C-alpha cells in the first residue's frame, strides 16, 4: 500500500501578474540623455487601442507577492500528491505559480476557463499523471434550462497511477459553489435566499453528474470550496444522496497548529477552514472547504488534516487547506 494525500485549497484571487493588452504598430526609439542607452516610451491614450482588466469598475490586480509567497509556502509544506485549487485566473497564471513559487513540485496541471465574471477558475495540481479531464461548465438545472448552473465550473479529472497510465487511481470532482456574499445594495435576506437557492441547484446538478459518471464501487472524491457548512440544507442533495453514499472525510481532522486562545469552539463538523465576519456581528467559523469520499475510498482513508492559519486575516488566503490520506495499491 502507498499513502496518497489529496487536498483542496482556495488560493484567494491568484490573478495574473500582467494586467493589460494593447496594439503597438512600431517601436520608436531615441538616444538617452547621455547619448548611451536607447529610451522607449509609449502613451496609451486611445481607449480603442488598449484593454485593462476590470471587475465592477475596479482594476483587477495581480495577487500581492507576499500573499503569494505565503500560500506557496503552505503548499510546499503540505507536499500533497494531488491538490484541487480554486480562484485561479488562467492556466498561464497557474503554470507560472507552479514553476516559480512551487519549484515545479507538480508536473501535471489542468485548468479550463469557466463561467466566473471575476476571472476565477478551478484547477488541479498533481504529482501523478492525469487522464481524462471534463468541464461541466455548460450544465444546466431543469428549473432554469436557459442558464448555466455553475458559477465557476465542476471540473472532473481522472488521476492515474504514476507507473501505469492505464490504471486509474480515482476520479476527482472539484467544486466552487456559489458564495455567501450579498452585494451591499441588495436586500440581505433576499440576497441570501437567492444564493442558497442557487447553491441548492448546483448541488442537485453535481449529484446527477457524479451519479451518472460513477458506479457504486467507483473510487471518487467530491471536494472543493462548497461555500456552506456540511450539514447546510443547500448541500443536502449532493452530500446526503443515498445513491452516492458519500462520507465526510473531515469530520474530526488533525490540525497542524493548536487553536489560538480567542478561537471559538469548532463547529459540529469538528473543524473550520473559513472565517468571515459581517460588520457589527461576531465572526463565523465554518468548514466550507470539504472532502467527500465514495464508499470505496472511505474504506481506504487513514487520516484527515487542516492546515490552520497563523493569522485570522489569513496566511495568503482567507481559507485553510484540508487534505486526506488514502491507502492505495498501485
Short mmCIF file of C-alpha atoms in Angstrom, two decimals:
data_model
loop_
_atom_site.label_atom_id
_atom_site.label_comp_id
_atom_site.label_asym_id
_atom_site.label_seq_id
_atom_site.Cartn_x
_atom_site.Cartn_y
_atom_site.Cartn_z
CA UNK A 1 0.00 0.00 0.00
CA UNK A 2 1.07 3.57 -0.71
CA UNK A 3 -0.19 6.61 1.18
CA UNK A 4 -1.64 9.13 -1.28
CA UNK A 5 -2.52 12.59 0.02
CA UNK A 6 -5.30 14.54 -1.70
CA UNK A 7 -6.40 18.04 -0.71
CA UNK A 8 -8.26 21.22 -1.54
CA UNK A 9 -7.21 24.87 -1.18
CA UNK A 10 -8.89 28.13 -2.19
CA UNK A 11 -5.92 30.28 -3.31
CA UNK A 12 -7.89 33.54 -2.97
CA UNK A 13 -7.61 35.51 -6.22
CA UNK A 14 -4.47 34.09 -7.80
CA UNK A 15 -4.57 36.59 -10.65
CA UNK A 16 -2.02 37.10 -13.40
CA UNK A 17 0.89 39.48 -12.89
CA UNK A 18 0.00 41.02 -16.28
CA UNK A 19 -2.85 43.48 -16.47
CA UNK A 20 -3.32 44.89 -19.95
CA UNK A 21 -3.19 44.25 -23.67
CA UNK A 22 -2.64 46.73 -26.43
CA UNK A 23 -1.69 47.19 -30.08
CA UNK A 24 1.74 48.60 -30.91
CA UNK A 25 2.36 49.43 -34.56
CA UNK A 26 6.05 50.30 -34.32
CA UNK A 27 8.87 50.70 -31.83
CA UNK A 28 10.10 54.30 -31.65
CA UNK A 29 13.47 54.80 -30.01
CA UNK A 30 15.55 57.80 -29.10
CA UNK A 31 19.03 58.17 -27.68
CA UNK A 32 19.20 58.65 -23.94
CA UNK A 33 20.16 61.97 -22.45
CA UNK A 34 23.74 60.77 -22.03
CA UNK A 35 23.91 59.55 -25.62
CA UNK A 36 24.09 55.96 -24.43
CA UNK A 37 21.18 53.54 -23.98
CA UNK A 38 18.11 53.91 -26.14
CA UNK A 39 14.91 55.04 -24.46
CA UNK A 40 11.43 53.85 -25.43
CA UNK A 41 8.19 55.45 -24.27
CA UNK A 42 4.54 54.94 -25.18
CA UNK A 43 1.33 56.78 -24.44
CA UNK A 44 -1.90 54.79 -24.04
CA UNK A 45 -4.46 57.50 -24.64
CA UNK A 46 -6.79 55.84 -27.15
CA UNK A 47 -9.23 53.54 -25.28
CA UNK A 48 -9.88 51.62 -28.50
CA UNK A 49 -6.24 50.54 -28.70
CA UNK A 50 -5.74 49.00 -25.27
CA UNK A 51 -7.64 47.00 -22.68
CA UNK A 52 -7.19 46.66 -18.92
CA UNK A 53 -8.81 44.03 -16.70
CA UNK A 54 -11.61 45.39 -14.54
CA UNK A 55 -14.43 43.96 -12.48
CA UNK A 56 -17.31 46.15 -11.32
CA UNK A 57 -15.34 49.24 -12.18
CA UNK A 58 -12.23 48.24 -10.27
CA UNK A 59 -8.83 47.37 -11.65
CA UNK A 60 -8.01 43.65 -11.41
CA UNK A 61 -4.56 43.36 -9.90
CA UNK A 62 -2.14 40.50 -9.56
CA UNK A 63 -2.04 38.77 -6.19
CA UNK A 64 0.07 40.52 -3.59
CA UNK A 65 3.58 38.98 -3.89
CA UNK A 66 3.86 38.44 -0.13
CA UNK A 67 0.49 36.68 -0.01
CA UNK A 68 1.55 34.57 -2.98
CA UNK A 69 4.71 33.53 -1.13
CA UNK A 70 2.62 32.60 1.91
CA UNK A 71 0.25 30.31 0.03
CA UNK A 72 3.20 28.80 -1.86
CA UNK A 73 4.95 28.11 1.44
CA UNK A 74 1.88 26.38 2.81
CA UNK A 75 1.53 24.23 -0.30
CA UNK A 76 5.19 23.27 -0.23
CA UNK A 77 4.96 22.37 3.46
CA UNK A 78 1.91 20.15 2.87
CA UNK A 79 3.62 18.42 -0.06
CA UNK A 80 0.40 16.75 -1.20
CA UNK A 81 0.26 14.35 -4.12
CA UNK A 82 -2.89 15.86 -5.64
CA UNK A 83 -4.29 19.33 -4.85
CA UNK A 84 -7.60 20.71 -6.09
CA UNK A 85 -7.50 24.52 -6.07
CA UNK A 86 -9.99 27.33 -6.58
CA UNK A 87 -9.73 31.01 -7.59
CA UNK A 88 -7.00 30.84 -10.23
CA UNK A 89 -7.27 33.20 -13.20
CA UNK A 90 -5.97 31.03 -16.04
CA UNK A 91 -3.62 28.21 -16.97
CA UNK A 92 -0.68 30.54 -17.65
CA UNK A 93 -1.02 32.04 -14.17
CA UNK A 94 -1.11 28.53 -12.71
CA UNK A 95 1.96 27.41 -14.69
CA UNK A 96 3.93 30.49 -13.64
CA UNK A 97 2.97 29.94 -10.00
CA UNK A 98 3.94 26.27 -10.11
CA UNK A 99 7.24 26.93 -11.86
CA UNK A 100 8.45 29.90 -9.85
CA UNK A 101 6.77 29.60 -6.45
CA UNK A 102 6.18 25.85 -6.12
CA UNK A 103 9.57 24.86 -7.60
CA UNK A 104 7.96 22.55 -10.18
CA UNK A 105 6.53 20.35 -7.45
CA UNK A 106 3.56 19.48 -9.66
CA UNK A 107 4.34 18.43 -13.24
CA UNK A 108 0.69 17.73 -14.13
CA UNK A 109 -1.74 20.67 -14.22
CA UNK A 110 -5.18 21.27 -15.62
CA UNK A 111 -7.46 24.31 -15.73
CA UNK A 112 -10.38 25.01 -18.06
CA UNK A 113 -11.78 28.54 -18.27
CA UNK A 114 -15.15 28.59 -16.54
CA UNK A 115 -18.13 30.89 -16.08
CA UNK A 116 -16.98 33.34 -13.42
CA UNK A 117 -17.08 37.02 -14.39
CA UNK A 118 -14.36 37.72 -11.83
CA UNK A 119 -11.97 35.51 -13.82
CA UNK A 120 -11.54 32.84 -11.13
CA UNK A 121 -11.43 29.19 -12.13
CA UNK A 122 -10.98 25.78 -10.53
CA UNK A 123 -7.87 23.75 -11.31
CA UNK A 124 -5.87 20.68 -10.35
CA UNK A 125 -2.20 20.19 -9.46
CA UNK A 126 -0.83 16.66 -9.40
CA UNK A 127 2.39 14.72 -8.98
CA UNK A 128 0.61 11.80 -10.63
CA UNK A 129 -0.36 11.72 -14.32
CA UNK A 130 -3.84 12.88 -15.23
CA UNK A 131 -6.19 11.05 -17.54
CA UNK A 132 -9.50 12.31 -18.89
CA UNK A 133 -10.47 15.84 -17.83
CA UNK A 134 -14.05 17.08 -18.25
CA UNK A 135 -15.56 20.52 -17.72
CA UNK A 136 -19.22 20.71 -16.71
CA UNK A 137 -19.48 24.48 -17.01
CA UNK A 138 -22.27 24.20 -19.61
CA UNK A 139 -24.53 22.10 -17.35
CA UNK A 140 -27.99 23.50 -16.57
CA UNK A 141 -30.65 22.82 -13.97
CA UNK A 142 -34.05 21.65 -15.29
CA UNK A 143 -35.78 24.52 -13.47
CA UNK A 144 -33.70 27.03 -15.48
CA UNK A 145 -32.65 25.34 -18.71
CA UNK A 146 -31.65 28.63 -20.32
CA UNK A 147 -28.76 29.42 -17.99
CA UNK A 148 -25.60 27.67 -16.82
CA UNK A 149 -25.95 26.46 -13.27
CA UNK A 150 -22.33 26.55 -12.09
CA UNK A 151 -20.92 29.92 -11.07
CA UNK A 152 -17.47 28.64 -11.95
CA UNK A 153 -17.33 25.01 -13.04
CA UNK A 154 -17.47 21.44 -11.87
CA UNK A 155 -14.12 20.03 -13.01
CA UNK A 156 -13.86 16.25 -13.32
CA UNK A 157 -10.43 14.61 -13.64
CA UNK A 158 -9.05 11.08 -13.55
CA UNK A 159 -5.83 10.61 -11.57
CA UNK A 160 -3.68 7.79 -12.91
CA UNK A 161 -1.04 5.56 -11.37
CA UNK A 162 2.47 7.02 -11.68
CA UNK A 163 3.93 3.93 -13.38
CA UNK A 164 0.85 2.79 -15.28
CA UNK A 165 -1.07 5.47 -17.12
CA UNK A 166 -3.76 2.93 -18.00
CA UNK A 167 -4.62 2.42 -14.32
CA UNK A 168 -6.99 4.97 -12.82
CA UNK A 169 -6.48 5.50 -9.09
CA UNK A 170 -9.57 7.66 -8.58
CA UNK A 171 -11.72 10.37 -10.12
CA UNK A 172 -11.89 13.82 -8.59
CA UNK A 173 -14.76 16.33 -8.84
CA UNK A 174 -13.54 19.85 -7.96
CA UNK A 175 -16.23 22.37 -6.93
CA UNK A 176 -16.50 26.06 -6.16
CA UNK A 177 -20.16 26.66 -5.39
CA UNK A 178 -21.99 29.98 -5.14
CA UNK A 179 -20.59 32.23 -2.40
CA UNK A 180 -22.41 33.61 0.62
CA UNK A 181 -21.60 37.19 -0.40
CA UNK A 182 -24.52 39.59 -0.86
CA UNK A 183 -23.97 42.89 -2.65
CA UNK A 184 -24.25 45.94 -0.41
CA UNK A 185 -27.09 47.37 -2.49
CA UNK A 186 -29.13 44.15 -2.20
CA UNK A 187 -31.63 43.21 0.46
CA UNK A 188 -29.59 40.91 2.74
CA UNK A 189 -32.44 38.46 3.38
CA UNK A 190 -33.45 38.18 -0.28
CA UNK A 191 -29.82 38.04 -1.37
CA UNK A 192 -29.01 35.19 0.99
CA UNK A 193 -32.10 33.29 -0.11
CA UNK A 194 -31.10 33.66 -3.76
CA UNK A 195 -27.56 32.46 -3.04
CA UNK A 196 -28.81 29.48 -1.06
CA UNK A 197 -31.22 28.56 -3.83
CA UNK A 198 -28.51 28.67 -6.48
CA UNK A 199 -26.21 26.58 -4.28
CA UNK A 200 -29.02 24.04 -3.92
CA UNK A 201 -29.47 23.82 -7.69
CA UNK A 202 -25.72 23.43 -8.11
CA UNK A 203 -25.69 20.61 -5.56
CA UNK A 204 -28.55 18.87 -7.34
CA UNK A 205 -26.83 19.04 -10.72
CA UNK A 206 -23.49 17.97 -9.25
CA UNK A 207 -25.19 14.95 -7.68
CA UNK A 208 -26.71 13.93 -11.02
CA UNK A 209 -23.40 14.33 -12.83
CA UNK A 210 -21.40 12.36 -10.28
CA UNK A 211 -24.03 9.61 -10.17
CA UNK A 212 -24.04 9.34 -13.95
CA UNK A 213 -20.24 9.27 -14.21
CA UNK A 214 -19.53 6.73 -11.47
CA UNK A 215 -20.59 3.30 -10.25
CA UNK A 216 -21.41 2.21 -6.70
CA UNK A 217 -17.93 0.66 -6.38
CA UNK A 218 -16.06 3.58 -8.03
CA UNK A 219 -13.25 5.40 -6.27
CA UNK A 220 -14.01 9.11 -6.37
CA UNK A 221 -13.82 12.31 -4.31
CA UNK A 222 -16.15 15.30 -4.33
CA UNK A 223 -14.26 18.25 -2.89
CA UNK A 224 -13.60 21.96 -3.06
CA UNK A 225 -14.97 25.23 -1.72
CA UNK A 226 -18.62 24.41 -1.10
CA UNK A 227 -19.35 27.83 0.47
CA UNK A 228 -21.63 26.26 3.05
CA UNK A 229 -21.41 24.01 6.09
CA UNK A 230 -21.57 20.23 5.54
CA UNK A 231 -24.97 19.99 7.23
CA UNK A 232 -26.46 23.02 5.44
CA UNK A 233 -29.71 22.40 3.57
CA UNK A 234 -28.45 23.66 0.15
CA UNK A 235 -25.75 20.96 0.06
CA UNK A 236 -28.07 18.12 1.09
CA UNK A 237 -28.97 16.97 -2.45
CA UNK A 238 -25.30 16.16 -3.03
CA UNK A 239 -23.76 15.20 0.30
CA UNK A 240 -26.80 13.28 1.61
CA UNK A 241 -27.52 11.48 -1.65
CA UNK A 242 -28.46 7.86 -0.93
CA UNK A 243 -27.20 6.89 -4.35
CA UNK A 244 -23.72 8.30 -3.76
CA UNK A 245 -23.41 7.41 -0.05
CA UNK A 246 -20.64 9.98 0.48
CA UNK A 247 -18.56 10.13 3.66
CA UNK A 248 -17.41 13.44 5.11
CA UNK A 249 -13.65 12.89 5.35
CA UNK A 250 -13.11 15.96 7.56
CA UNK A 251 -15.38 15.11 10.49
CA UNK A 252 -12.59 15.42 13.07
CA UNK A 253 -9.36 16.28 11.28
CA UNK A 254 -5.95 16.76 12.80
CA UNK A 255 -4.98 20.44 12.79
CA UNK A 256 -1.42 21.46 12.02
CA UNK A 257 -1.47 24.20 14.67
CA UNK A 258 -3.11 24.38 18.06
CA UNK A 259 -6.15 26.71 18.22
CA UNK A 260 -5.50 30.22 19.48
CA UNK A 261 -6.96 31.24 22.85
CA UNK A 262 -9.51 33.51 21.18
CA UNK A 263 -10.60 30.92 18.61
CA UNK A 264 -14.25 29.92 19.03
CA UNK A 265 -15.26 26.30 19.63
CA UNK A 266 -15.16 24.34 16.36
CA UNK A 267 -18.48 23.78 14.56
CA UNK A 268 -20.27 20.45 14.69
CA UNK A 269 -18.13 19.23 11.79
CA UNK A 270 -15.14 19.28 14.12
CA UNK A 271 -13.06 21.95 12.36
CA UNK A 272 -13.23 25.10 10.29
CA UNK A 273 -11.45 26.28 7.15
CA UNK A 274 -13.05 29.67 6.57
CA UNK A 275 -13.59 32.69 8.80
CA UNK A 276 -15.91 35.52 7.76
CA UNK A 277 -17.24 38.49 9.64
CA UNK A 278 -20.10 40.84 8.90
CA UNK A 279 -19.98 44.36 10.27
CA UNK A 280 -21.24 44.52 13.83
CA UNK A 281 -21.60 40.73 14.14
CA UNK A 282 -19.37 38.05 15.67
CA UNK A 283 -17.07 36.20 13.30
CA UNK A 284 -18.28 32.87 11.94
CA UNK A 285 -16.05 29.84 11.51
CA UNK A 286 -17.23 27.16 9.09
CA UNK A 287 -15.95 24.10 7.28
CA UNK A 288 -16.55 25.47 3.79
CA UNK A 289 -13.67 23.56 2.20
CA UNK A 290 -14.71 19.94 2.18
CA UNK A 291 -13.68 16.48 1.02
CA UNK A 292 -16.31 13.79 0.49
CA UNK A 293 -15.31 10.21 -0.28
CA UNK A 294 -17.11 7.45 -2.14
CA UNK A 295 -17.65 4.23 -0.14
CA UNK A 296 -14.75 2.56 -1.93
CA UNK A 297 -12.35 5.35 -0.91
CA UNK A 298 -13.80 5.85 2.58
CA UNK A 299 -12.61 2.33 3.41
CA UNK A 300 -9.07 3.40 2.50
CA UNK A 301 -8.90 6.64 4.47
CA UNK A 302 -6.24 6.70 7.18
CA UNK A 303 -6.19 10.38 8.17
CA UNK A 304 -7.56 13.88 7.68
CA UNK A 305 -5.88 17.25 8.21
CA UNK A 306 -6.46 21.01 8.15
CA UNK A 307 -3.54 23.44 7.86
CA UNK A 308 -4.52 26.08 10.40
CA UNK A 309 -3.51 29.63 9.55
CA UNK A 310 -1.40 31.69 11.92
CA UNK A 311 -3.43 34.88 11.48
CA UNK A 312 -7.18 35.42 11.44
CA UNK A 313 -6.67 37.66 8.42
CA UNK A 314 -5.23 34.65 6.60
CA UNK A 315 -1.80 33.43 5.53
CA UNK A 316 -2.18 34.30 1.87
CA UNK A 317 -5.81 33.17 1.77
CA UNK A 318 -8.93 33.53 3.89
CA UNK A 319 -9.39 29.75 3.52
CA UNK A 320 -7.38 26.97 5.09
CA UNK A 321 -6.39 23.93 3.02
CA UNK A 322 -7.57 20.47 4.01
CA UNK A 323 -6.46 17.04 2.90
CA UNK A 324 -6.89 13.31 3.44
CA UNK A 325 -4.52 10.38 3.44
CA UNK A 326 -5.58 7.31 1.48
CA UNK A 327 -4.02 3.83 1.40
CA UNK A 328 -3.88 2.90 -2.27
CA UNK A 329 -2.28 -0.02 -4.05
CA UNK A 330 -0.71 0.55 -7.47
#
